[in-house]
């Protein structure tokens, strides 16, 4: 993506297609008529009046979501804007609406395939409407789309769902142009980095090499190493919720963020089994998976009382220390858990 690009994406679900639509600039055929606006929902304030006194008691406040309003021009005066090619790629599961190759020759092939500016425009508005309808997302709680914008050389995204879609006027559709107003409502008010970060911990001996200080000409000697601690470099402006994946074998695995919180599970994972702790606002699940990768159901009840609520599992900006511990009973030195901590840095704006 380059400056000025917008991208709406979401995953396919069974027979329902996903979306992979890049728009915003003139050469996409669907471009912004003016700078999109972002509005934030009013915070829910916990202020309460003080009986018989002046003033109020400040309570717990809650930040609400953000909404992006896009005024778009669907322009097919010169070329089609529905750029699926070849058409048979849309058949079957896993197909994506709005995905096309970045090849200048492609537009000439589309134009040569027939049609008029009006027919191209009707098809393009229908495609945009289908993308904004987001059938594969709407049919399940917790499923979200992402709206990404690139500005000043950096890409950030909101997670939520496409909402309102309105055709402004069809006065010039016959000539190949239709204005559209579309809105996207986010789950929260955080703007996430498009690139995710990941840190691993493990507590079994892995092959490594020991350096020989002062003797660089000699080869390193093999040794077995573990990594029970790691540093997380969390940048951005706002606290962010991570995803923690714990792979067996182990008993009572515990991941500690020093000075913040610790997530501990009172269960045993066999070799190949794993648990994913999703703390993001749109997920909030703790799910166990078998060695075959199929879900074995929720194990949220296995989080110990010392663990915080998922909503409280946030990483604050800065350099954080993570630590892995567990019960080693019955395990050999070459057995033990592996943990992945992933997150996207969060900001207050694009």
C-alpha positions as semicolon CSV with decimal commas, in nm:
position;residue;x (nm);y (nm);z (nm)
1;X;0,000;0,000;0,000
2;X;0,108;0,357;-0,073
3;X;0,002;0,692;0,072
4;X;-0,367;0,755;0,011
5;X;-0,463;0,389;-0,013
6;X;-0,752;0,243;0,185
7;X;-0,808;-0,129;0,222
8;X;-1,110;-0,318;0,349
9;X;-1,051;-0,684;0,425
10;X;-1,212;-0,977;0,602
11;X;-1,186;-1,355;0,585
12;X;-1,409;-1,587;0,387
13;X;-1,638;-1,818;0,580
14;X;-1,747;-2,148;0,426
15;X;-1,929;-2,060;0,102
16;X;-1,935;-1,687;0,180
17;X;-1,658;-1,480;0,019
18;X;-1,414;-1,256;0,200
19;X;-1,297;-0,913;0,089
20;X;-0,965;-0,776;-0,035
21;X;-1,055;-0,433;-0,171
22;X;-0,800;-0,153;-0,212
23;X;-0,944;0,187;-0,298
24;X;-0,902;0,558;-0,224
25;X;-0,683;0,682;-0,509
26;X;-0,802;0,776;-0,858
27;X;-0,626;0,487;-1,032
28;X;-0,831;0,234;-0,832
29;X;-1,156;0,351;-0,993
30;X;-1,308;0,398;-0,646
31;X;-1,159;0,711;-0,494
32;X;-1,218;0,947;-0,202
33;X;-1,402;1,265;-0,296
34;X;-1,282;1,434;0,024
35;X;-1,080;1,343;0,327
36;X;-1,269;1,074;0,524
37;X;-1,384;1,179;0,870
38;X;-1,341;0,992;1,197
39;X;-1,589;1,044;1,480
40;X;-1,557;0,895;1,827
41;X;-1,847;0,773;2,036
42;X;-1,921;0,965;2,352
43;X;-1,744;0,812;2,655
44;X;-1,968;0,645;2,909
45;X;-1,902;0,845;3,221
46;X;-1,941;0,705;3,569
47;X;-1,996;1,039;3,743
48;X;-2,249;1,035;4,025
49;X;-2,396;1,327;4,221
50;X;-2,301;1,359;4,586
51;X;-2,615;1,375;4,805
52;X;-2,622;1,694;5,008
53;X;-2,291;1,818;4,870
54;X;-2,154;2,021;4,583
55;X;-1,996;1,848;4,288
56;X;-1,991;1,487;4,173
57;X;-1,798;1,172;4,248
58;X;-1,586;1,065;3,954
59;X;-1,651;0,701;3,869
60;X;-1,521;0,455;3,607
61;X;-1,527;0,593;3,252
62;X;-1,543;0,382;2,934
63;X;-1,420;0,485;2,591
64;X;-1,647;0,389;2,303
65;X;-1,591;0,313;1,936
66;X;-1,479;0,512;1,633
67;X;-1,669;0,552;1,304
68;X;-1,513;0,637;0,967
69;X;-1,730;0,806;0,702
70;X;-1,607;0,770;0,343
71;X;-1,743;0,973;0,053
72;X;-1,640;0,778;-0,256
73;X;-1,664;0,828;-0,629
74;X;-1,712;0,510;-0,835
75;X;-1,557;0,608;-1,168
76;X;-1,575;0,379;-1,475
77;X;-1,562;0,643;-1,749
78;X;-1,243;0,493;-1,896
79;X;-1,205;0,147;-1,741
80;X;-1,406;-0,110;-1,543
81;X;-1,368;-0,096;-1,164
82;X;-1,473;-0,458;-1,104
83;X;-1,131;-0,612;-1,154
84;X;-1,181;-0,984;-1,102
85;X;-0,966;-1,172;-1,350
86;X;-1,003;-1,440;-1,460
87;X;-1,367;-1,481;-1,346
88;X;-1,333;-1,849;-1,257
89;X;-1,106;-1,756;-0,966
90;X;-1,422;-1,651;-0,782
91;X;-1,561;-2,004;-0,773
92;X;-1,525;-2,228;-0,469
93;X;-1,454;-2,153;-0,105
94;X;-1,204;-1,897;0,013
95;X;-1,272;-1,651;-0,267
96;X;-1,215;-1,280;-0,214
97;X;-1,421;-0,989;-0,348
98;X;-1,231;-0,697;-0,496
99;X;-0,893;-0,870;-0,530
100;X;-0,704;-0,807;-0,854
101;X;-0,344;-0,821;-0,976
102;X;-0,141;-0,500;-0,990
103;X;-0,069;-0,510;-1,362
104;X;-0,130;-0,218;-1,606
105;X;-0,205;-0,464;-1,888
106;X;-0,490;-0,599;-1,683
107;X;-0,708;-0,289;-1,735
108;X;-0,674;-0,312;-2,112
109;X;-0,777;-0,678;-2,101
110;X;-1,084;-0,589;-1,895
111;X;-1,177;-0,307;-2,128
112;X;-1,141;-0,534;-2,432
113;X;-1,372;-0,793;-2,276
114;X;-1,670;-0,568;-2,356
115;X;-1,922;-0,345;-2,181
116;X;-1,995;0,025;-2,153
117;X;-1,912;0,289;-1,890
118;X;-2,269;0,253;-1,759
119;X;-2,260;-0,127;-1,732
120;X;-1,915;-0,111;-1,575
121;X;-2,042;0,142;-1,324
122;X;-2,348;-0,059;-1,227
123;X;-2,126;-0,364;-1,172
124;X;-1,875;-0,165;-0,968
125;X;-2,139;-0,018;-0,735
126;X;-2,290;-0,365;-0,692
127;X;-1,946;-0,507;-0,607
128;X;-1,882;-0,226;-0,356
129;X;-2,222;-0,289;-0,201
130;X;-2,142;-0,661;-0,171
131;X;-1,810;-0,583;-0,003
132;X;-1,982;-0,347;0,242
133;X;-2,257;-0,603;0,310
134;X;-1,987;-0,833;0,460
135;X;-2,195;-1,150;0,475
136;X;-1,911;-1,371;0,601
137;X;-1,858;-1,136;0,898
138;X;-2,218;-1,060;0,991
139;X;-2,315;-1,423;1,053
140;X;-2,092;-1,479;1,355
141;X;-2,039;-1,301;1,684
142;X;-1,683;-1,182;1,725
143;X;-1,600;-1,185;1,354
144;X;-1,453;-0,855;1,238
145;X;-1,324;-0,681;0,929
146;X;-1,031;-0,443;0,915
147;X;-1,009;-0,102;0,752
148;X;-0,648;0,000;0,680
149;X;-0,523;0,342;0,574
150;X;-0,172;0,439;0,464
151;X;-0,058;0,792;0,541
152;X;0,290;0,944;0,579
153;X;0,442;0,609;0,488
154;X;0,274;0,411;0,768
155;X;-0,027;0,183;0,765
156;X;-0,273;0,158;1,054
157;X;-0,604;-0,018;1,083
158;X;-0,933;-0,027;1,269
159;X;-1,114;-0,352;1,350
160;X;-1,491;-0,358;1,324
161;X;-1,757;-0,396;1,056
162;X;-1,880;-0,210;0,748
163;X;-2,211;-0,044;0,830
164;X;-2,412;0,216;0,636
165;X;-2,400;0,223;0,256
166;X;-2,581;0,488;0,056
167;X;-2,580;0,574;-0,314
168;X;-2,560;0,952;-0,333
169;X;-2,704;1,006;-0,682
170;X;-2,739;0,814;-1,007
171;X;-2,756;1,127;-1,221
172;X;-2,428;1,045;-1,398
173;X;-2,433;0,665;-1,380
174;X;-2,503;0,652;-1,753
175;X;-2,174;0,831;-1,812
176;X;-1,985;0,602;-1,575
177;X;-1,982;0,785;-1,241
178;X;-2,175;0,733;-0,915
179;X;-2,104;0,888;-0,572
180;X;-2,139;0,663;-0,266
181;X;-2,132;0,727;0,110
182;X;-2,007;0,435;0,321
183;X;-1,933;0,403;0,692
184;X;-1,720;0,167;0,898
185;X;-1,773;0,127;1,275
186;X;-1,481;0,002;1,484
187;X;-1,492;-0,218;1,793
188;X;-1,286;0,032;1,990
189;X;-1,103;0,362;1,942
190;X;-0,755;0,217;1,885
191;X;-0,574;0,245;1,552
192;X;-0,357;-0,066;1,521
193;X;-0,031;-0,110;1,334
194;X;-0,079;-0,313;1,016
195;X;0,228;-0,521;1,107
196;X;0,210;-0,749;1,410
197;X;0,490;-0,823;1,655
198;X;0,575;-1,161;1,806
199;X;0,794;-1,290;2,088
200;X;0,857;-1,657;2,176
201;X;0,937;-1,831;2,503
202;X;1,021;-2,198;2,549
203;X;1,126;-2,426;2,832
204;X;1,289;-2,719;2,663
205;X;1,646;-2,756;2,549
206;X;1,699;-2,643;2,190
207;X;2,022;-2,672;1,998
208;X;2,225;-2,353;1,999
209;X;2,583;-2,240;1,969
210;X;2,799;-2,097;2,245
211;X;3,036;-1,818;2,133
212;X;3,402;-1,823;2,229
213;X;3,489;-1,471;2,350
214;X;3,839;-1,364;2,258
215;X;3,884;-1,654;2,015
216;X;3,677;-1,557;1,709
217;X;3,884;-1,778;1,481
218;X;3,767;-2,095;1,654
219;X;3,425;-2,250;1,576
220;X;3,146;-2,228;1,833
221;X;3,060;-2,532;2,036
222;X;2,706;-2,677;2,031
223;X;2,500;-2,648;2,348
224;X;2,138;-2,693;2,458
225;X;1,958;-2,369;2,540
226;X;1,620;-2,254;2,673
227;X;1,445;-1,917;2,665
228;X;1,216;-1,871;2,965
229;X;1,232;-1,490;2,955
230;X;1,207;-1,236;2,675
231;X;1,172;-0,862;2,621
232;X;0,865;-0,716;2,451
233;X;0,920;-0,382;2,275
234;X;0,573;-0,228;2,279
235;X;0,558;0,105;2,099
236;X;0,259;0,318;2,006
237;X;0,053;0,546;2,226
238;X;-0,209;0,322;2,389
239;X;-0,222;-0,004;2,585
240;X;-0,299;-0,303;2,364
241;X;-0,440;-0,652;2,422
242;X;-0,219;-0,946;2,314
243;X;-0,282;-1,299;2,192
244;X;-0,102;-1,568;2,393
245;X;-0,062;-1,917;2,247
246;X;0,066;-2,192;2,480
247;X;0,182;-2,523;2,326
248;X;0,222;-2,843;2,532
249;X;0,346;-3,056;2,687
250;X;0,316;-2,890;3,026
251;X;0,106;-2,864;3,340
252;X;-0,017;-2,539;3,495
253;X;0,154;-2,306;3,244
254;X;0,199;-1,947;3,357
255;X;0,299;-1,641;3,153
256;X;0,404;-1,344;3,365
257;X;0,445;-0,986;3,246
258;X;0,666;-0,851;3,521
259;X;0,505;-0,560;3,702
260;X;0,174;-0,597;3,516
261;X;-0,007;-0,931;3,544
262;X;0,024;-1,307;3,507
263;X;-0,200;-1,547;3,313
264;X;-0,204;-1,900;3,459
265;X;-0,399;-2,205;3,341
266;X;-0,483;-2,491;3,579
267;X;-0,469;-2,771;3,322
268;X;-0,239;-3,020;3,150
269;X;-0,152;-2,996;2,782
270;X;-0,021;-3,301;2,600
271;X;0,230;-3,290;2,318
272;X;0,074;-3,112;2,022
273;X;-0,215;-2,961;2,220
274;X;-0,232;-2,586;2,266
275;X;-0,442;-2,306;2,413
276;X;-0,501;-1,965;2,256
277;X;-0,585;-1,674;2,487
278;X;-0,745;-1,396;2,280
279;X;-0,765;-1,080;2,489
280;X;-0,865;-0,845;2,203
281;X;-1,197;-0,661;2,244
282;X;-1,352;-0,844;1,948
283;X;-1,252;-1,193;2,067
284;X;-1,212;-1,242;2,444
285;X;-1,185;-1,623;2,430
286;X;-0,968;-1,894;2,585
287;X;-0,983;-2,201;2,358
288;X;-0,806;-2,536;2,368
289;X;-0,708;-2,714;2,047
290;X;-0,614;-3,076;1,986
291;X;-0,295;-3,194;1,818
292;X;-0,497;-3,216;1,495
293;X;-0,581;-2,843;1,518
294;X;-0,952;-2,886;1,596
295;X;-1,118;-2,692;1,875
296;X;-1,171;-2,876;2,202
297;X;-1,388;-2,599;2,345
298;X;-1,346;-2,312;2,586
299;X;-1,115;-2,348;2,884
300;X;-1,176;-1,998;3,020
301;X;-1,275;-2,162;3,350
302;X;-0,917;-2,293;3,378
303;X;-0,774;-1,945;3,424
304;X;-0,678;-1,922;3,790
305;X;-0,824;-1,662;4,024
306;X;-0,486;-1,487;4,026
307;X;-0,520;-1,418;3,653
308;X;-0,680;-1,088;3,550
309;X;-0,994;-1,056;3,340
310;X;-0,918;-1,069;2,968
311;X;-1,016;-0,702;2,938
312;X;-0,737;-0,620;3,187
313;X;-0,466;-0,815;2,999
314;X;-0,304;-0,517;2,830
315;X;0,051;-0,440;2,729
316;X;0,150;-0,082;2,805
317;X;0,396;0,098;2,575
318;X;0,755;0,040;2,677
319;X;1,000;-0,247;2,721
320;X;0,831;-0,529;2,911
321;X;0,976;-0,850;3,051
322;X;0,785;-1,175;2,995
323;X;0,854;-1,494;3,187
324;X;0,738;-1,855;3,138
325;X;0,693;-2,106;3,417
326;X;0,510;-2,440;3,460
327;X;0,520;-2,775;3,640
328;X;0,793;-2,995;3,492
329;X;0,673;-3,316;3,655
330;X;0,710;-3,613;3,421
331;X;0,895;-3,421;3,150
332;X;1,244;-3,485;3,018
333;X;1,488;-3,196;2,964
334;X;1,402;-3,195;2,596
335;X;1,028;-3,162;2,662
336;X;0,835;-2,855;2,768
337;X;0,602;-2,579;2,654
338;X;0,644;-2,312;2,392
339;X;0,465;-1,976;2,410
340;X;0,398;-1,714;2,145
341;X;0,293;-1,361;2,248
342;X;0,167;-1,152;1,956
343;X;0,025;-0,801;1,942
344;X;-0,015;-0,494;1,722
345;X;0,098;-0,158;1,854
346;X;-0,194;0,081;1,908
347;X;-0,220;0,453;1,840
348;X;-0,470;0,732;1,894
349;X;-0,514;0,815;1,523
350;X;-0,412;0,717;1,170
